Tab-separated table of C-alpha atoms in Angstrom:
chain	number	residue	atom	x	y	z
A	1	UNK	CA	140.289	-36.648	70.579
A	2	UNK	CA	138.826	-39.750	71.832
A	3	UNK	CA	135.193	-39.614	72.679
A	4	UNK	CA	133.756	-41.952	75.207
A	5	UNK	CA	129.759	-42.227	75.658
A	6	UNK	CA	129.490	-43.823	79.136
A	7	UNK	CA	125.814	-44.901	78.375
A	8	UNK	CA	126.494	-46.373	74.984
A	9	UNK	CA	130.225	-47.580	75.181
A	10	UNK	CA	129.975	-48.948	78.916
A	11	UNK	CA	126.772	-49.250	80.676
A	12	UNK	CA	123.211	-47.454	80.800
A	13	UNK	CA	123.334	-48.425	84.566
A	14	UNK	CA	126.854	-47.396	86.128
A	15	UNK	CA	126.722	-48.150	89.689
A	16	UNK	CA	129.401	-48.671	92.536
A	17	UNK	CA	132.882	-47.863	93.114
A	18	UNK	CA	135.188	-50.985	92.856
A	19	UNK	CA	135.402	-53.812	90.342
A	20	UNK	CA	134.676	-56.105	93.279
A	21	UNK	CA	131.234	-54.853	93.539
A	22	UNK	CA	130.162	-55.361	90.093
A	23	UNK	CA	131.030	-55.023	86.437
A	24	UNK	CA	129.971	-51.446	85.613
A	25	UNK	CA	131.697	-49.585	88.552
A	26	UNK	CA	133.731	-46.319	88.554
A	27	UNK	CA	136.850	-48.365	88.650
A	28	UNK	CA	135.886	-50.543	85.731
A	29	UNK	CA	135.015	-47.766	83.811
A	30	UNK	CA	138.251	-45.821	84.467
A	31	UNK	CA	140.506	-49.144	83.931
A	32	UNK	CA	138.732	-49.832	80.587
A	33	UNK	CA	138.293	-46.457	79.114
A	34	UNK	CA	140.218	-43.393	80.858
A	35	UNK	CA	143.263	-44.853	81.934
A	36	UNK	CA	144.406	-46.066	78.389
A	37	UNK	CA	143.667	-42.772	77.006
A	38	UNK	CA	145.606	-40.722	79.651
A	39	UNK	CA	148.565	-43.037	79.287
A	40	UNK	CA	148.776	-42.195	75.678
A	41	UNK	CA	148.436	-38.506	76.685
A	42	UNK	CA	145.211	-38.509	74.448
A	43	UNK	CA	142.413	-35.883	74.945
A	44	UNK	CA	139.404	-37.384	76.053
A	45	UNK	CA	135.662	-36.277	75.820
A	46	UNK	CA	133.205	-38.070	78.054
A	47	UNK	CA	129.663	-38.007	77.241
A	48	UNK	CA	127.627	-38.283	80.292
A	49	UNK	CA	124.114	-37.884	79.725
A	50	UNK	CA	122.948	-41.363	78.190
A	51	UNK	CA	122.525	-43.180	81.487
A	52	UNK	CA	120.091	-43.615	84.147
A	53	UNK	CA	122.239	-41.575	86.594
A	54	UNK	CA	125.393	-41.738	88.592
A	55	UNK	CA	126.211	-42.102	92.170
A	56	UNK	CA	128.955	-40.299	94.005
A	57	UNK	CA	130.891	-43.500	94.434
A	58	UNK	CA	130.973	-44.151	90.649
A	59	UNK	CA	131.931	-40.660	89.795
A	60	UNK	CA	134.644	-40.229	92.304
A	61	UNK	CA	136.337	-43.351	91.676
A	62	UNK	CA	136.199	-43.043	87.822
A	63	UNK	CA	137.510	-39.545	87.639
A	64	UNK	CA	139.017	-38.724	91.137
A	65	UNK	CA	140.757	-41.995	90.842
A	66	UNK	CA	142.593	-40.827	87.723
A	67	UNK	CA	144.678	-38.493	89.907
A	68	UNK	CA	145.402	-41.218	92.579
A	69	UNK	CA	146.389	-43.728	89.601
A	70	UNK	CA	148.868	-41.537	88.051
A	71	UNK	CA	149.942	-39.717	91.023
A	72	UNK	CA	149.553	-36.395	89.167
A	73	UNK	CA	148.125	-32.822	89.535
A	74	UNK	CA	144.333	-32.283	88.853
A	75	UNK	CA	145.294	-29.997	86.060
A	76	UNK	CA	147.145	-32.860	84.181
A	77	UNK	CA	143.833	-34.719	84.182
A	78	UNK	CA	141.291	-31.641	83.634
A	79	UNK	CA	143.573	-30.073	80.909
A	80	UNK	CA	142.877	-33.314	78.864
A	81	UNK	CA	139.380	-34.116	79.856
A	82	UNK	CA	136.213	-32.629	78.330
A	83	UNK	CA	132.833	-33.447	79.999
A	84	UNK	CA	129.840	-33.104	77.661
A	85	UNK	CA	126.526	-33.004	79.587
A	86	UNK	CA	123.280	-30.850	79.806
A	87	UNK	CA	123.666	-30.832	83.609
A	88	UNK	CA	126.327	-28.355	84.746
A	89	UNK	CA	126.107	-29.595	88.288
A	90	UNK	CA	127.327	-32.957	87.113
A	91	UNK	CA	130.267	-31.432	85.520
A	92	UNK	CA	131.015	-29.377	88.536
A	93	UNK	CA	130.831	-32.388	90.792
A	94	UNK	CA	133.305	-34.326	88.704
A	95	UNK	CA	135.748	-31.481	88.749
A	96	UNK	CA	135.488	-31.031	92.412
A	97	UNK	CA	136.346	-34.915	92.878
A	98	UNK	CA	139.302	-34.463	90.578
A	99	UNK	CA	140.494	-31.374	92.488
A	100	UNK	CA	139.864	-33.066	95.937
A	101	UNK	CA	141.891	-36.179	94.970
A	102	UNK	CA	145.006	-33.990	94.360
A	103	UNK	CA	144.922	-32.882	98.022
B	1	UNK	CA	132.561	-107.453	91.666
B	2	UNK	CA	129.326	-109.278	92.519
B	3	UNK	CA	126.470	-108.728	90.094
B	4	UNK	CA	123.319	-107.078	91.503
B	5	UNK	CA	120.200	-109.336	91.874
B	6	UNK	CA	117.206	-108.343	90.161
B	7	UNK	CA	115.540	-107.450	93.554
B	8	UNK	CA	118.575	-105.159	94.316
B	9	UNK	CA	118.344	-103.330	91.283
B	10	UNK	CA	114.721	-102.695	91.508
B	11	UNK	CA	115.346	-101.564	95.102
B	12	UNK	CA	117.984	-99.021	94.076
B	13	UNK	CA	115.698	-97.927	91.096
B	14	UNK	CA	113.049	-97.110	93.650
B	15	UNK	CA	115.348	-95.132	95.946
B	16	UNK	CA	116.784	-93.277	92.921
B	17	UNK	CA	113.165	-92.337	91.853
B	18	UNK	CA	112.312	-91.257	95.489
B	19	UNK	CA	115.271	-88.943	95.903
B	20	UNK	CA	114.417	-87.398	92.410
B	21	UNK	CA	110.676	-86.913	93.729
B	22	UNK	CA	112.175	-85.078	96.743
B	23	UNK	CA	114.511	-82.876	94.916
B	24	UNK	CA	111.699	-82.044	92.615
B	25	UNK	CA	109.437	-81.015	95.350
B	26	UNK	CA	112.096	-79.009	97.025
B	27	UNK	CA	112.412	-77.006	93.823
B	28	UNK	CA	108.524	-76.360	93.335
B	29	UNK	CA	106.753	-73.543	95.076
B	30	UNK	CA	104.909	-75.070	98.062
B	31	UNK	CA	101.582	-74.681	99.620
B	32	UNK	CA	102.008	-72.553	102.734
B	33	UNK	CA	99.617	-74.515	104.933
B	34	UNK	CA	99.668	-78.103	105.804
B	35	UNK	CA	97.467	-79.294	108.813
B	36	UNK	CA	99.596	-82.246	109.709
B	37	UNK	CA	102.762	-80.386	109.642
B	38	UNK	CA	101.449	-77.616	111.830
B	39	UNK	CA	101.037	-79.997	114.798
B	40	UNK	CA	104.793	-80.630	114.887
B	41	UNK	CA	105.750	-76.939	114.711
B	42	UNK	CA	105.982	-74.034	117.019
B	43	UNK	CA	103.312	-71.471	116.271
B	44	UNK	CA	104.273	-67.882	116.145
B	45	UNK	CA	101.624	-65.439	115.945
B	46	UNK	CA	102.168	-62.303	113.447
B	47	UNK	CA	101.201	-59.173	115.252
B	48	UNK	CA	98.055	-57.349	114.281
B	49	UNK	CA	100.150	-54.577	113.167
B	50	UNK	CA	103.668	-54.832	111.536
B	51	UNK	CA	104.647	-51.238	111.493
B	52	UNK	CA	108.203	-50.163	112.012
B	53	UNK	CA	107.269	-46.504	112.601
B	54	UNK	CA	104.052	-46.777	114.720
B	55	UNK	CA	104.565	-50.203	116.274
B	56	UNK	CA	108.368	-50.742	116.308
B	57	UNK	CA	109.015	-52.391	119.572
B	58	UNK	CA	106.347	-55.305	118.823
B	59	UNK	CA	107.268	-55.614	115.263
B	60	UNK	CA	110.757	-56.084	115.907
B	61	UNK	CA	110.224	-58.319	118.923
B	62	UNK	CA	108.335	-60.627	116.487
B	63	UNK	CA	111.133	-60.423	113.905
B	64	UNK	CA	113.638	-61.126	116.698
B	65	UNK	CA	111.738	-64.105	117.643
B	66	UNK	CA	111.933	-65.530	114.129
B	67	UNK	CA	115.660	-65.196	114.111
B	68	UNK	CA	115.964	-66.643	117.617
B	69	UNK	CA	113.657	-69.704	116.934
B	70	UNK	CA	115.100	-70.473	113.399
B	71	UNK	CA	118.677	-69.346	113.284
B	72	UNK	CA	119.789	-70.280	116.967
B	73	UNK	CA	117.426	-72.767	118.508
B	74	UNK	CA	117.046	-74.484	115.057
B	75	UNK	CA	113.196	-74.797	115.729
B	76	UNK	CA	110.445	-75.152	113.095
B	77	UNK	CA	108.171	-72.086	113.085
B	78	UNK	CA	104.634	-71.688	111.892
B	79	UNK	CA	103.767	-68.101	111.198
B	80	UNK	CA	100.034	-67.656	112.137
B	81	UNK	CA	98.839	-64.591	110.025
B	82	UNK	CA	95.262	-65.073	111.196
B	83	UNK	CA	95.177	-61.979	113.520
B	84	UNK	CA	97.118	-59.731	111.117
B	85	UNK	CA	95.230	-56.727	110.100
B	86	UNK	CA	97.938	-54.260	108.965
B	87	UNK	CA	101.644	-54.465	107.301
B	88	UNK	CA	103.624	-51.365	106.497
B	89	UNK	CA	105.824	-51.692	103.477
B	90	UNK	CA	109.245	-51.435	105.265
B	91	UNK	CA	108.048	-54.079	107.776
B	92	UNK	CA	106.967	-56.261	104.853
B	93	UNK	CA	110.431	-56.002	103.336
B	94	UNK	CA	112.236	-56.993	106.570
B	95	UNK	CA	109.730	-59.872	107.201
B	96	UNK	CA	110.390	-61.215	103.839
B	97	UNK	CA	114.200	-61.047	104.056
B	98	UNK	CA	114.056	-62.674	107.472
B	99	UNK	CA	111.929	-65.648	106.275
B	100	UNK	CA	114.120	-65.987	103.280
B	101	UNK	CA	117.096	-66.139	105.583
B	102	UNK	CA	115.470	-68.604	107.788
B	103	UNK	CA	114.816	-70.896	105.024
B	104	UNK	CA	118.241	-70.571	103.351
B	105	UNK	CA	120.054	-71.613	106.599
B	106	UNK	CA	117.030	-74.149	107.102
B	107	UNK	CA	118.079	-76.936	109.154
B	108	UNK	CA	114.831	-75.643	110.715
B	109	UNK	CA	111.756	-74.994	108.506
B	110	UNK	CA	109.568	-72.078	108.542
B	111	UNK	CA	106.020	-72.139	107.268
B	112	UNK	CA	102.740	-70.344	107.920
B	113	UNK	CA	99.080	-69.860	107.233
B	114	UNK	CA	97.719	-67.586	104.527
B	115	UNK	CA	96.207	-64.599	106.233
B	116	UNK	CA	92.547	-64.533	106.872
B	117	UNK	CA	92.659	-60.873	105.872
B	118	UNK	CA	92.370	-60.799	102.134
B	119	UNK	CA	93.998	-57.463	101.887
B	120	UNK	CA	96.702	-58.628	103.715
B	121	UNK	CA	97.098	-61.646	101.681
B	122	UNK	CA	96.864	-59.452	98.670
B	123	UNK	CA	99.677	-57.218	100.078
B	124	UNK	CA	102.066	-59.962	100.622
B	125	UNK	CA	101.387	-61.422	97.223
B	126	UNK	CA	101.943	-58.043	95.556
B	127	UNK	CA	105.122	-57.353	97.619
B	128	UNK	CA	106.363	-60.751	96.431
B	129	UNK	CA	106.726	-62.301	99.716
B	130	UNK	CA	105.290	-65.620	98.519
B	131	UNK	CA	107.482	-65.635	95.676
B	132	UNK	CA	110.609	-64.642	97.492
B	133	UNK	CA	110.288	-67.631	99.902
B	134	UNK	CA	109.052	-70.193	97.285
B	135	UNK	CA	105.515	-70.494	98.312
B	136	UNK	CA	102.390	-70.756	95.989
B	137	UNK	CA	100.662	-67.463	95.652
B	138	UNK	CA	96.841	-68.032	96.116
B	139	UNK	CA	95.594	-64.618	94.775
B	140	UNK	CA	96.524	-63.214	91.456
B	141	UNK	CA	98.844	-59.986	91.123
B	142	UNK	CA	96.449	-57.181	91.838
B	143	UNK	CA	95.359	-55.476	88.675
B	144	UNK	CA	97.107	-52.015	88.443
B	145	UNK	CA	94.490	-49.420	89.586
B	146	UNK	CA	94.921	-45.792	89.376
B	147	UNK	CA	94.773	-45.537	93.074
B	148	UNK	CA	97.654	-47.290	94.605
B	149	UNK	CA	100.235	-49.772	93.628
B	150	UNK	CA	102.759	-51.921	95.657
B	151	UNK	CA	105.809	-52.944	93.730
B	152	UNK	CA	107.215	-56.248	94.226
B	153	UNK	CA	110.505	-56.797	95.997
B	154	UNK	CA	113.546	-57.116	93.967
B	155	UNK	CA	116.630	-58.694	95.669
B	156	UNK	CA	120.095	-59.405	94.511
B	157	UNK	CA	123.786	-59.298	95.553
B	158	UNK	CA	126.602	-56.776	94.595
B	159	UNK	CA	125.599	-53.746	92.394
B	160	UNK	CA	123.089	-54.060	89.829
B	161	UNK	CA	122.054	-50.873	88.136
B	162	UNK	CA	119.454	-52.642	85.957
B	163	UNK	CA	117.506	-53.765	89.164
B	164	UNK	CA	117.247	-50.187	90.252
B	165	UNK	CA	116.034	-49.161	86.796
B	166	UNK	CA	113.574	-51.727	86.588
B	167	UNK	CA	112.245	-50.958	90.062
B	168	UNK	CA	111.944	-47.275	89.029
B	169	UNK	CA	110.135	-48.211	85.792
B	170	UNK	CA	107.774	-49.987	88.048
B	171	UNK	CA	107.141	-47.276	90.209
B	172	UNK	CA	106.852	-44.610	87.729
B	173	UNK	CA	104.554	-46.050	85.258
B	174	UNK	CA	101.346	-45.208	83.563
B	175	UNK	CA	100.001	-43.296	86.517
B	176	UNK	CA	103.021	-41.547	87.863
B	177	UNK	CA	106.397	-40.416	86.549
B	178	UNK	CA	109.349	-38.283	87.524
B	179	UNK	CA	111.030	-35.487	85.706
B	180	UNK	CA	114.280	-36.498	84.103
B	181	UNK	CA	116.441	-34.793	86.867
B	182	UNK	CA	114.510	-36.281	89.806
B	183	UNK	CA	114.704	-39.572	88.073
B	184	UNK	CA	118.437	-39.450	88.107
B	185	UNK	CA	118.411	-38.266	91.737
B	186	UNK	CA	116.404	-41.442	92.681
B	187	UNK	CA	118.875	-43.697	90.618
B	188	UNK	CA	121.680	-41.794	92.451
B	189	UNK	CA	120.019	-42.539	95.958
B	190	UNK	CA	119.398	-46.344	95.193
B	191	UNK	CA	122.779	-46.926	93.513
B	192	UNK	CA	124.532	-45.407	96.455
B	193	UNK	CA	122.410	-47.515	98.939
B	194	UNK	CA	123.462	-50.735	96.950
B	195	UNK	CA	127.057	-49.727	97.007
B	196	UNK	CA	127.126	-49.232	100.778
B	197	UNK	CA	125.922	-52.607	100.910
B	198	UNK	CA	128.634	-53.996	98.702
B	199	UNK	CA	131.333	-52.189	100.527
B	200	UNK	CA	130.460	-51.929	104.140
B	201	UNK	CA	127.288	-53.681	105.316
B	202	UNK	CA	128.547	-57.196	105.352
B	203	UNK	CA	132.182	-56.491	106.451
B	204	UNK	CA	133.426	-60.004	107.556
B	205	UNK	CA	135.901	-58.388	110.005
B	206	UNK	CA	132.963	-57.337	112.194
B	207	UNK	CA	131.689	-60.268	114.070
B	208	UNK	CA	128.061	-61.464	113.595
B	209	UNK	CA	126.072	-63.694	116.098
B	210	UNK	CA	123.712	-64.909	113.183
B	211	UNK	CA	124.333	-66.429	109.764
B	212	UNK	CA	123.684	-63.737	106.853
B	213	UNK	CA	123.015	-63.807	103.229
B	214	UNK	CA	126.149	-62.118	102.650
B	215	UNK	CA	125.956	-59.114	100.312
B	216	UNK	CA	122.263	-59.407	99.780
B	217	UNK	CA	119.761	-56.433	99.409
B	218	UNK	CA	116.209	-56.161	99.172
B	219	UNK	CA	114.462	-53.381	97.447
B	220	UNK	CA	110.759	-52.304	96.648
B	221	UNK	CA	108.416	-49.310	95.799
B	222	UNK	CA	105.030	-48.023	96.194
B	223	UNK	CA	102.899	-45.154	95.015
B	224	UNK	CA	99.463	-43.809	96.120
B	225	UNK	CA	97.629	-41.443	94.213
B	226	UNK	CA	95.112	-40.480	97.245
B	227	UNK	CA	98.055	-39.322	99.129
B	228	UNK	CA	100.264	-38.238	96.063
B	229	UNK	CA	103.051	-40.273	97.718
B	230	UNK	CA	105.711	-42.383	96.050
B	231	UNK	CA	107.938	-44.590	98.187
B	232	UNK	CA	111.176	-46.705	97.786
B	233	UNK	CA	112.493	-48.893	100.299
B	234	UNK	CA	116.065	-50.503	100.537
B	235	UNK	CA	117.160	-53.053	103.157
B	236	UNK	CA	120.082	-55.139	104.103
B	237	UNK	CA	120.823	-57.433	106.879
B	238	UNK	CA	124.400	-56.188	107.457
B	239	UNK	CA	126.073	-54.915	110.454
B	240	UNK	CA	124.684	-51.487	110.237
B	241	UNK	CA	125.827	-48.092	110.060
B	242	UNK	CA	126.730	-47.484	113.616
B	243	UNK	CA	128.758	-50.653	113.652
B	244	UNK	CA	130.798	-50.128	110.389
B	245	UNK	CA	131.254	-46.337	110.807
B	246	UNK	CA	134.145	-46.654	113.330
B	247	UNK	CA	135.923	-49.023	110.920
B	248	UNK	CA	135.526	-46.866	107.807
B	249	UNK	CA	136.409	-43.310	109.320
B	250	UNK	CA	138.261	-44.036	112.561
B	251	UNK	CA	140.180	-40.849	112.264
B	252	UNK	CA	137.417	-38.422	111.871
B	253	UNK	CA	134.520	-39.945	113.748
B	254	UNK	CA	135.332	-38.496	117.225
B	255	UNK	CA	135.688	-35.124	115.659
B	256	UNK	CA	132.327	-35.291	113.979
B	257	UNK	CA	130.631	-36.616	116.981
B	258	UNK	CA	131.880	-33.902	119.174
B	259	UNK	CA	130.732	-31.452	116.437
B	260	UNK	CA	127.238	-32.814	116.458
B	261	UNK	CA	127.258	-33.091	120.159
B	262	UNK	CA	125.082	-36.065	120.490
B	263	UNK	CA	126.989	-38.724	122.121
B	264	UNK	CA	127.926	-41.943	120.479
B	265	UNK	CA	124.901	-44.207	120.492
B	266	UNK	CA	123.531	-45.567	117.464
B	267	UNK	CA	120.974	-42.881	116.571
B	268	UNK	CA	123.906	-40.153	116.614
B	269	UNK	CA	126.275	-42.473	114.695
B	270	UNK	CA	123.844	-42.441	111.791
B	271	UNK	CA	123.618	-38.661	112.012
B	272	UNK	CA	127.487	-38.588	112.056
B	273	UNK	CA	127.634	-40.729	109.019
B	274	UNK	CA	125.569	-38.154	107.193
B	275	UNK	CA	127.694	-35.343	108.417
B	276	UNK	CA	130.816	-37.056	107.107
B	277	UNK	CA	129.212	-37.282	103.786
B	278	UNK	CA	128.755	-33.569	103.832
B	279	UNK	CA	132.120	-32.460	104.999
B	280	UNK	CA	135.806	-32.582	104.513
B	281	UNK	CA	137.401	-35.662	105.864
B	282	UNK	CA	140.819	-35.759	104.977
B	283	UNK	CA	140.042	-38.759	102.772
B	284	UNK	CA	137.815	-36.991	100.270
B	285	UNK	CA	137.209	-39.719	98.076
B	286	UNK	CA	135.209	-41.707	100.565
B	287	UNK	CA	131.906	-41.054	102.420
B	288	UNK	CA	129.989	-39.051	100.169
B	289	UNK	CA	127.708	-41.672	99.152
B	290	UNK	CA	125.590	-41.383	102.166
B	291	UNK	CA	124.851	-37.714	101.244
B	292	UNK	CA	123.267	-38.889	97.986
B	293	UNK	CA	120.545	-40.513	100.063
B	294	UNK	CA	119.465	-37.267	101.158
B	295	UNK	CA	119.825	-35.053	97.670
B	296	UNK	CA	116.726	-36.620	96.209
B	297	UNK	CA	114.759	-35.190	99.176
B	298	UNK	CA	116.214	-31.728	98.577
B	299	UNK	CA	115.511	-31.946	94.947
B	300	UNK	CA	111.903	-32.851	95.402
B	301	UNK	CA	111.429	-30.182	98.172
B	302	UNK	CA	108.855	-32.368	99.715
B	303	UNK	CA	109.336	-35.713	101.559
B	304	UNK	CA	111.458	-37.483	103.959
B	305	UNK	CA	114.286	-39.931	103.995
B	306	UNK	CA	114.514	-42.518	107.009
B	307	UNK	CA	117.390	-44.771	107.952
B	308	UNK	CA	117.012	-47.318	110.559
B	309	UNK	CA	120.093	-48.963	111.326
B	310	UNK	CA	121.378	-50.940	114.180
B	311	UNK	CA	119.629	-49.367	117.300
B	312	UNK	CA	119.291	-45.897	115.660
B	313	UNK	CA	116.892	-43.925	113.460
B	314	UNK	CA	117.710	-40.962	111.386
B	315	UNK	CA	115.172	-38.676	109.645
B	316	UNK	CA	115.694	-36.031	107.134
B	317	UNK	CA	112.820	-33.816	105.802
B	318	UNK	CA	114.920	-31.258	103.751
B	319	UNK	CA	116.403	-27.869	104.181
B	320	UNK	CA	118.823	-29.438	106.656
B	321	UNK	CA	116.068	-30.347	109.036
B	322	UNK	CA	117.068	-33.725	110.588
B	323	UNK	CA	116.560	-35.813	113.787
B	324	UNK	CA	118.395	-38.832	115.282
B	325	UNK	CA	116.981	-41.136	117.915
B	326	UNK	CA	117.806	-44.427	119.711
B	327	UNK	CA	115.434	-47.296	119.372
B	328	UNK	CA	114.930	-49.961	122.004
B	329	UNK	CA	115.931	-52.839	119.613
B	330	UNK	CA	118.290	-53.286	116.692
B	331	UNK	CA	116.660	-53.760	113.265
B	332	UNK	CA	119.379	-56.104	112.428
B	333	UNK	CA	120.636	-54.313	109.451
B	334	UNK	CA	119.819	-51.142	107.646
B	335	UNK	CA	116.385	-50.047	106.243
B	336	UNK	CA	116.230	-46.901	104.110
B	337	UNK	CA	113.079	-45.441	103.259
B	338	UNK	CA	112.271	-42.556	100.795
B	339	UNK	CA	108.847	-40.864	100.778
B	340	UNK	CA	108.062	-38.094	98.335
B	341	UNK	CA	104.723	-36.533	98.705
B	342	UNK	CA	103.068	-33.474	97.012
B	343	UNK	CA	106.407	-32.596	95.045
B	344	UNK	CA	106.376	-30.877	91.638
B	345	UNK	CA	108.929	-33.428	90.576
B	346	UNK	CA	106.317	-36.043	90.666
B	347	UNK	CA	103.882	-35.933	87.770
B	348	UNK	CA	100.638	-37.817	88.228
B	349	UNK	CA	99.126	-38.632	84.894
B	350	UNK	CA	95.669	-38.744	83.348
B	351	UNK	CA	95.432	-34.893	84.080
B	352	UNK	CA	95.651	-35.069	87.569
B	353	UNK	CA	99.085	-33.476	88.047
B	354	UNK	CA	100.458	-32.215	91.167
B	355	UNK	CA	101.522	-29.006	89.700
């Protein structure tokens, strides 16, 4: 399983949605880390706790964007994605973005 | 090619040195007041009270006058602070941004007097007003007291999470701090405000009648132990939420406005934007960011969010309590102010904890 720690491997200060808006956006994270793993059908664990926080735009584009990118079901993503965090509401929020992206 | 005479060479050298001197002076912070220059400028008195809550019309009439004189009429302007007694932090941020814009597009020149009121001068120095506009600060930065602290403006373009973190580190210091979860909500709110600037505020397809510092935002903070209040301010000179909302959510806006039943003037448009952030819109992946602005107030359970955008103002005080009104003048962008007061999520140190 590939383990990605957003705060250590990407940025402690993730912010924004699209790459045009800055270097540490949701789209940048998805393209650099999540898409390569999912293209290889590799299970991924994402560690969420080591950042200053997250905005909705970042989370939705990073994770909901996977469904749009691969034109797949939410289950295809969630079956291969583990979210590690001490904040269950953050996990629930991300899963909701993935589900809503399918609709 | 004809050779230059010694006299011609000497003249060219004098011109080169003079140009270099001018360039060097342009880079250095300037003294704010020059008596001789003042005679050639239009004096614009700064109101006694600059306050976007209690004195909105007069404050914005003054800001609009700066805009008209510097950006439309290309006049030199001299800001006379001699009668100014009070400046609200939000108004200070808007003023700083406006003066910065005037200087940037400065075929006109904007200058001013240092305030007679030392508290006002200290306030402007602490806010970073002088630094942002490239003028010498006469007073040193206020020593951090355990009573109140105003944190200097940070300004930038695009999304800069590190800037949010440094502001948060300044606000939450040796005197006051947030619990970890509250800190993440503050980061969430400020990062979404920043993202909105990148995405929507300076939409080039929406016409502007004034030049803008495209993509730029300004951010500041404040805490006050006597009132147990912390404050964060975020401002942009974009088109405003009421103008950008129809472009961003054309298909659902009409239904949302009908749902909230408040008409389509600017105040209700901001309210509609918040509603879109809460409800299903058919394009689920957009619009949630504005709701992030409110979540810190819900989490803190004490405080308010105020959004002034275009000619509208929206205020949220938690537990779904919200109001939206129209204002007599446009603020010329979007100003977001969070105030948290008396919350258990805010920890005042040195044994004087709020909980």
